[in-house]
Coordinates of C-alpha atoms and ligand atoms in Angstrom, one line a residue:
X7 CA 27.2 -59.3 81.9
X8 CA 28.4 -60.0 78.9
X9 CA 30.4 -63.1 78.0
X10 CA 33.9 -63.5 76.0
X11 CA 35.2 -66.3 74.7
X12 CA 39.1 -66.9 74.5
X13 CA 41.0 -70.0 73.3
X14 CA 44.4 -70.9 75.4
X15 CA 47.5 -70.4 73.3
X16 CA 48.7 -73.4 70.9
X17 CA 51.7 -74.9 72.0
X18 CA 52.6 -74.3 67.9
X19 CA 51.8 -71.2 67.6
X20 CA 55.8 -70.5 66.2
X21 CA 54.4 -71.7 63.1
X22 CA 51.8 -69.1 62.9
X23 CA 50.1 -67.3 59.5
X24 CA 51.9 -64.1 59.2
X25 CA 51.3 -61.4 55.6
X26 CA 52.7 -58.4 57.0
X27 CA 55.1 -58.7 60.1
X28 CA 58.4 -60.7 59.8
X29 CA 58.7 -63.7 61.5
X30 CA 60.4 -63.7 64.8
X31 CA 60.5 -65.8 67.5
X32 CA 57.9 -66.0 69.6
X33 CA 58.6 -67.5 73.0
X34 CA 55.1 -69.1 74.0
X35 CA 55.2 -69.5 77.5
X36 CA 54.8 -66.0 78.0
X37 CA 52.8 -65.7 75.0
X38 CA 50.5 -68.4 77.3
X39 CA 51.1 -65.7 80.2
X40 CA 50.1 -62.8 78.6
X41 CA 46.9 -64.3 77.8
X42 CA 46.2 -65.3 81.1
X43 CA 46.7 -61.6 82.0
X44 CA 44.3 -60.5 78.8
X45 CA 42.0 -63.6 80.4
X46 CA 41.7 -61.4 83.6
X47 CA 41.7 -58.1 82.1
X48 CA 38.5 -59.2 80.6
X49 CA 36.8 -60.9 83.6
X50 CA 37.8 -57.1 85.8
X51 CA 35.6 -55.5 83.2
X52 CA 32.9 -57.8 84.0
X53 CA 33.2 -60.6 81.4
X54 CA 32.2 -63.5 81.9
X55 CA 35.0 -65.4 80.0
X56 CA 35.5 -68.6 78.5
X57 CA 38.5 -70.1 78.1
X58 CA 38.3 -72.6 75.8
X59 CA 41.2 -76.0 75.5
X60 CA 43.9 -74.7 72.9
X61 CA 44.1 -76.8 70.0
X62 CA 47.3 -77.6 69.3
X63 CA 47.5 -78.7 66.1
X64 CA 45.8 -75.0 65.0
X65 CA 48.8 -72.8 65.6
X66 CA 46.3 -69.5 65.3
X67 CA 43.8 -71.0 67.0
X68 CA 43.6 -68.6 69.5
X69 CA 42.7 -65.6 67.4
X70 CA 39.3 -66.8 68.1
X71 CA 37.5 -63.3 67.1
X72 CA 38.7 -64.7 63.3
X73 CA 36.1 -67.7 62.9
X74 CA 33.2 -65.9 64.5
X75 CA 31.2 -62.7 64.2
X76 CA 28.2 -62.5 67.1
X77 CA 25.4 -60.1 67.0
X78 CA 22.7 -59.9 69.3
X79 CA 20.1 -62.1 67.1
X80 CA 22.8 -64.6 66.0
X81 CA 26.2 -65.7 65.2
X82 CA 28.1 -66.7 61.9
X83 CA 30.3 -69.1 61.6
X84 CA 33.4 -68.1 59.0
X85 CA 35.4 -69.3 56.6
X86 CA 38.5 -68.4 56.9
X87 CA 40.6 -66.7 54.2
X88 CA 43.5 -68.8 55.4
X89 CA 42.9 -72.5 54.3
X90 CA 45.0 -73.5 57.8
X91 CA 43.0 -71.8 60.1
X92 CA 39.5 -72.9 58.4
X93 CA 39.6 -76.4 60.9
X94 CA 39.8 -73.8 64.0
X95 CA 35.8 -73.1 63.5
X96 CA 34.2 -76.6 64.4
X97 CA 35.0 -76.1 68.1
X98 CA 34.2 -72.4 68.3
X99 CA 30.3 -73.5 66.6
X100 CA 29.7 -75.8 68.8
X101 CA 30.4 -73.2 71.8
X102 CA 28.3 -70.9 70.1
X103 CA 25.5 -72.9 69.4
X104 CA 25.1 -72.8 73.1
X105 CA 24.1 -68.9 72.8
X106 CA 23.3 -67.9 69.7
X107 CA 21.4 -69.5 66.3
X108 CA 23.9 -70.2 63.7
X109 CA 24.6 -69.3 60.4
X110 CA 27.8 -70.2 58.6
X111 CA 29.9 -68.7 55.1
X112 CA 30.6 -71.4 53.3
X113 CA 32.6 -72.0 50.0
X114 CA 33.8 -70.3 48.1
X115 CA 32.9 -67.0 50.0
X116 CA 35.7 -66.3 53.1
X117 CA 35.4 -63.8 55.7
X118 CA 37.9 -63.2 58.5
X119 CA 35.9 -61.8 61.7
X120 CA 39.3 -59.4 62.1
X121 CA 37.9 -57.4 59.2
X122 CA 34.4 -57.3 60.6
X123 CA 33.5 -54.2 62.5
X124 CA 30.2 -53.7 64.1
X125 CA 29.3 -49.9 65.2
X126 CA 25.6 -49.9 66.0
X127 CA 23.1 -51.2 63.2
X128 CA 26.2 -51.2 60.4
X129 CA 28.6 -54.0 59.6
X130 CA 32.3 -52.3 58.4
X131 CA 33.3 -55.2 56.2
X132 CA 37.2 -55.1 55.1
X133 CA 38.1 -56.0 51.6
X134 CA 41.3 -57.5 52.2
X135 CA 43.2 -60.9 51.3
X136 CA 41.7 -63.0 54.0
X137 CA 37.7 -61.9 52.8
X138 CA 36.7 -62.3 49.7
X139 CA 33.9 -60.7 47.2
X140 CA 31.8 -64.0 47.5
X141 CA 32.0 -63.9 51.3
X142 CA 30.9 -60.5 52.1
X143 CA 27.7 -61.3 49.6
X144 CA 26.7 -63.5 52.0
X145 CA 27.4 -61.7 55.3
X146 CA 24.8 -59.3 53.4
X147 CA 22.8 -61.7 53.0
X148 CA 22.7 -63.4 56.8
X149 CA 23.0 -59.3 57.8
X150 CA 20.3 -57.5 55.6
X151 CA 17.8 -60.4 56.8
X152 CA 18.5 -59.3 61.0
X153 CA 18.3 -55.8 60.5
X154 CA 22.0 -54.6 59.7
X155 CA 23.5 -52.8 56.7
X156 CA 26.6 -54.0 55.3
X157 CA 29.6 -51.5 54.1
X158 CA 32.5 -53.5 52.2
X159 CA 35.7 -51.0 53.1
X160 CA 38.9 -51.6 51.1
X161 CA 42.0 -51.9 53.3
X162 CA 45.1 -51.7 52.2
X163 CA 48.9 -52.5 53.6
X164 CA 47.8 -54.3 56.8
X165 CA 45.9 -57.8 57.4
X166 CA 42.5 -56.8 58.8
X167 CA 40.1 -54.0 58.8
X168 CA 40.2 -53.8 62.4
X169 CA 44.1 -53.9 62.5
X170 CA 43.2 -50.4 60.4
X171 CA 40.4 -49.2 62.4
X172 CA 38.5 -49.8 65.6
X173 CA 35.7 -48.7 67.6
X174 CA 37.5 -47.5 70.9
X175 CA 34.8 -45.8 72.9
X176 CA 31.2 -44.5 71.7
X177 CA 30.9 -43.2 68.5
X178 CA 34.9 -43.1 68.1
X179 CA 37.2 -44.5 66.4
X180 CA 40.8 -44.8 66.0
X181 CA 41.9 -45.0 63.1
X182 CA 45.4 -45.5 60.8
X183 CA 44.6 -43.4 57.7
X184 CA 47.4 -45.2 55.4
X185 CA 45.5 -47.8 55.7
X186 CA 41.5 -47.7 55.2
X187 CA 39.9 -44.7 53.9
X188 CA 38.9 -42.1 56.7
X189 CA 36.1 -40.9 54.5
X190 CA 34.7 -44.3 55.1
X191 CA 33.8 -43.5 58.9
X192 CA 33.1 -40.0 58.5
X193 CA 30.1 -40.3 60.8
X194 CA 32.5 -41.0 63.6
X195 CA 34.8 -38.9 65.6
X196 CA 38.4 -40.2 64.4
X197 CA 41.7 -40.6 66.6
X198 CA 44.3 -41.1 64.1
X199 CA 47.3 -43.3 65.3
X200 CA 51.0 -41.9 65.7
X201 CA 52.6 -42.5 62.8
X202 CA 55.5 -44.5 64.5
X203 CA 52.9 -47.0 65.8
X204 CA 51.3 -48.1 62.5
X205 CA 50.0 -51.0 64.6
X206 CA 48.4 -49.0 67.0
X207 CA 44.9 -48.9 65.8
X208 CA 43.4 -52.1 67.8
X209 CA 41.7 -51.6 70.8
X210 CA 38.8 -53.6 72.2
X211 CA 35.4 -51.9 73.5
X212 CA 34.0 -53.9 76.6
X213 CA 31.0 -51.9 77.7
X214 CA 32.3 -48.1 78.5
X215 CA 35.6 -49.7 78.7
X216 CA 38.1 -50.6 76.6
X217 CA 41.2 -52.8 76.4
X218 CA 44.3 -51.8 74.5
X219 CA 48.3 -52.6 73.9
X220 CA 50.6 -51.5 76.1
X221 CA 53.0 -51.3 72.8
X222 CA 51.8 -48.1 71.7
X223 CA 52.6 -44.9 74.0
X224 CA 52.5 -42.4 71.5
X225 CA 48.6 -43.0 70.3
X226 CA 48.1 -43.8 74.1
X227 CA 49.1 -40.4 74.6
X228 CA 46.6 -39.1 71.9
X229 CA 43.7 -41.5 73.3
X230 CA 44.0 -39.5 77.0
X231 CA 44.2 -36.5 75.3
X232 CA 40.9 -37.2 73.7
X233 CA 39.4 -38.4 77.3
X234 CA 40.0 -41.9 76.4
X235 CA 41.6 -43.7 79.4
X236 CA 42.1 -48.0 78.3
X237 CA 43.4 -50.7 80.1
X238 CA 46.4 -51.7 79.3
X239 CA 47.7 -55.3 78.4
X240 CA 50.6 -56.4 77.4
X241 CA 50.6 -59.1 74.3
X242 CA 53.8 -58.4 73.0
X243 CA 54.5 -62.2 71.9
X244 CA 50.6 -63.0 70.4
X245 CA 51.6 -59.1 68.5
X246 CA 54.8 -61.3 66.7
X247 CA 51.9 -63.4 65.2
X248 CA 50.0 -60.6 63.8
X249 CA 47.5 -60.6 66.7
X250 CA 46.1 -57.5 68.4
X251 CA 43.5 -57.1 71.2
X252 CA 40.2 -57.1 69.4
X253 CA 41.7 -60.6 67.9
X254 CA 42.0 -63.2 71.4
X255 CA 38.5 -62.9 72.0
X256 CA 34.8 -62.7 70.8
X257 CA 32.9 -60.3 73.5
X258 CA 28.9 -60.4 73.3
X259 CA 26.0 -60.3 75.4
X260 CA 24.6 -63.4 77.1
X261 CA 24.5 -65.1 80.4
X262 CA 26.3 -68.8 80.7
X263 CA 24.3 -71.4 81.7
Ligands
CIR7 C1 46.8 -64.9 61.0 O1 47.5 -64.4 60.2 O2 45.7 -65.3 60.8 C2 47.2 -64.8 62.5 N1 48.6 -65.1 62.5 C3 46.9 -63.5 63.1 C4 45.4 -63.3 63.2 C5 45.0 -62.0 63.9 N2 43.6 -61.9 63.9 C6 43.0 -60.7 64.0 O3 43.7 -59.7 64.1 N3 41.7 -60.7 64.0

């Protein structure tokens, strides 16, 4: 049964990071509710989730998948590229450290877990403005050493590497082409995006399953052409902070004690 951890929405989170999206306002409540929702979409697929005490003064905080990246044999800790977000990963590595051995990116390397992609044996790392050169050398690093091969990918136009591409079921991706190279993924059969929904690329793999934005019915169209058939959420509000569905959790195997 695999196990995802979620943080409840911060009562601040109005006052959120955002590169690419103009601020709007974000009405928090249902941003709260909407999680909740996400919180049980998760558990039907047979999570086990944690919902871990928001954290008020963090108002990202609950773009957990940011400060963590868990593999089977361990989990790193990151560094944010954000200096506000970088006191959002004490809590999350002492949950961890319940399930996995720790390693941690420390200064002056950064890494955002939003441009980490893992398909398989290879780590997708995004060069963006949130990870640096110095923090993908030592994701190698903690990587090579467990058996993984690390492939930096420029992205370009968009925060994270997984706001460019995702795994969205076996062997497939989807994928918004402006943004990150296709050639990079070659191996993999590609969705593209609609090209009115440059946002669309984000969905979250849980098992055979996967969970994706009720924002985007255009690509949704293309992913049940292609036999994909998600479950659909709606985070319209935690979408006005530059969150997506790969972003509110961090999905790995395990069993709570
Ligand atoms: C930030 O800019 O850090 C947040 N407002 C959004 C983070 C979204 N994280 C993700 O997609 N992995």
């Amino acid at each position: 049964m695999p196990i995802a951890i979620t943080r409840e929405v911060s009562r601040s989170l109005g006052a959120c990071e955002l590169s690419y999206v103009d601020r709007v306002a974000i009405d928090v409540e249902r941003a709260a509710a909407q999680h909740e929702a996400y919180r049980r979409a998760l558990a039907s697929l047979g999570c086990d989730v944690v919902s871990l005490a928001a954290e008020h003064d963090f108002p990202d905080a609950v773009f957990v998948e940011d400060v963590a990246i868990v593999l089977d044999e361990l989990a790193i800790v990151t560094r944010p590229g954000a200096p506000s977000r970088r006191a959002e990963v004490a809590s999350m590595a002492r949950e961890l450290a319940r399930h996995r051995t720790l390693k941690t990116i420390e200064p002056p390397g950064t890494v955002d877990g939003g441009d980490v992609l893992v398909i398989g044996r290879t780590i997708f790392v995004g060069e963006s403005a949130r990870t640096n050169a110095d923090g993908i050398a030592q994701l190698r690093a903690i990587a090579d050493a467990a058996g993984y091969s690390v492939q930096p990918v420029p992205v370009r136009g968009c925060l994270h590497l997984k706001t460019a591409v995702s795994e969205i079921a076996e062997g497939t991706v989807l994928i918004n082409r402006g943004w990150v190279d296709p050639a990079a993924f070659a191996e993999f059969r590609q969705i593209a995006i609609d090209p009115g929904e440059p946002h669309a690329a984000n969905g979250l793999r849980v098992g055979d399953a996967v969970l994706y934005p009720a924002s985007f019915p255009r690509t949704l169209e293309r992913l049940e052409a292609a036999g994909v058939a998600p479950v659909i959420v709606d985070l319209s509000e935690l979408q006005k902070a530059e969150g997506a569905v790969t972003c509110c959790s961090l999905v790995f195997s395990g069993t709570l004690t």
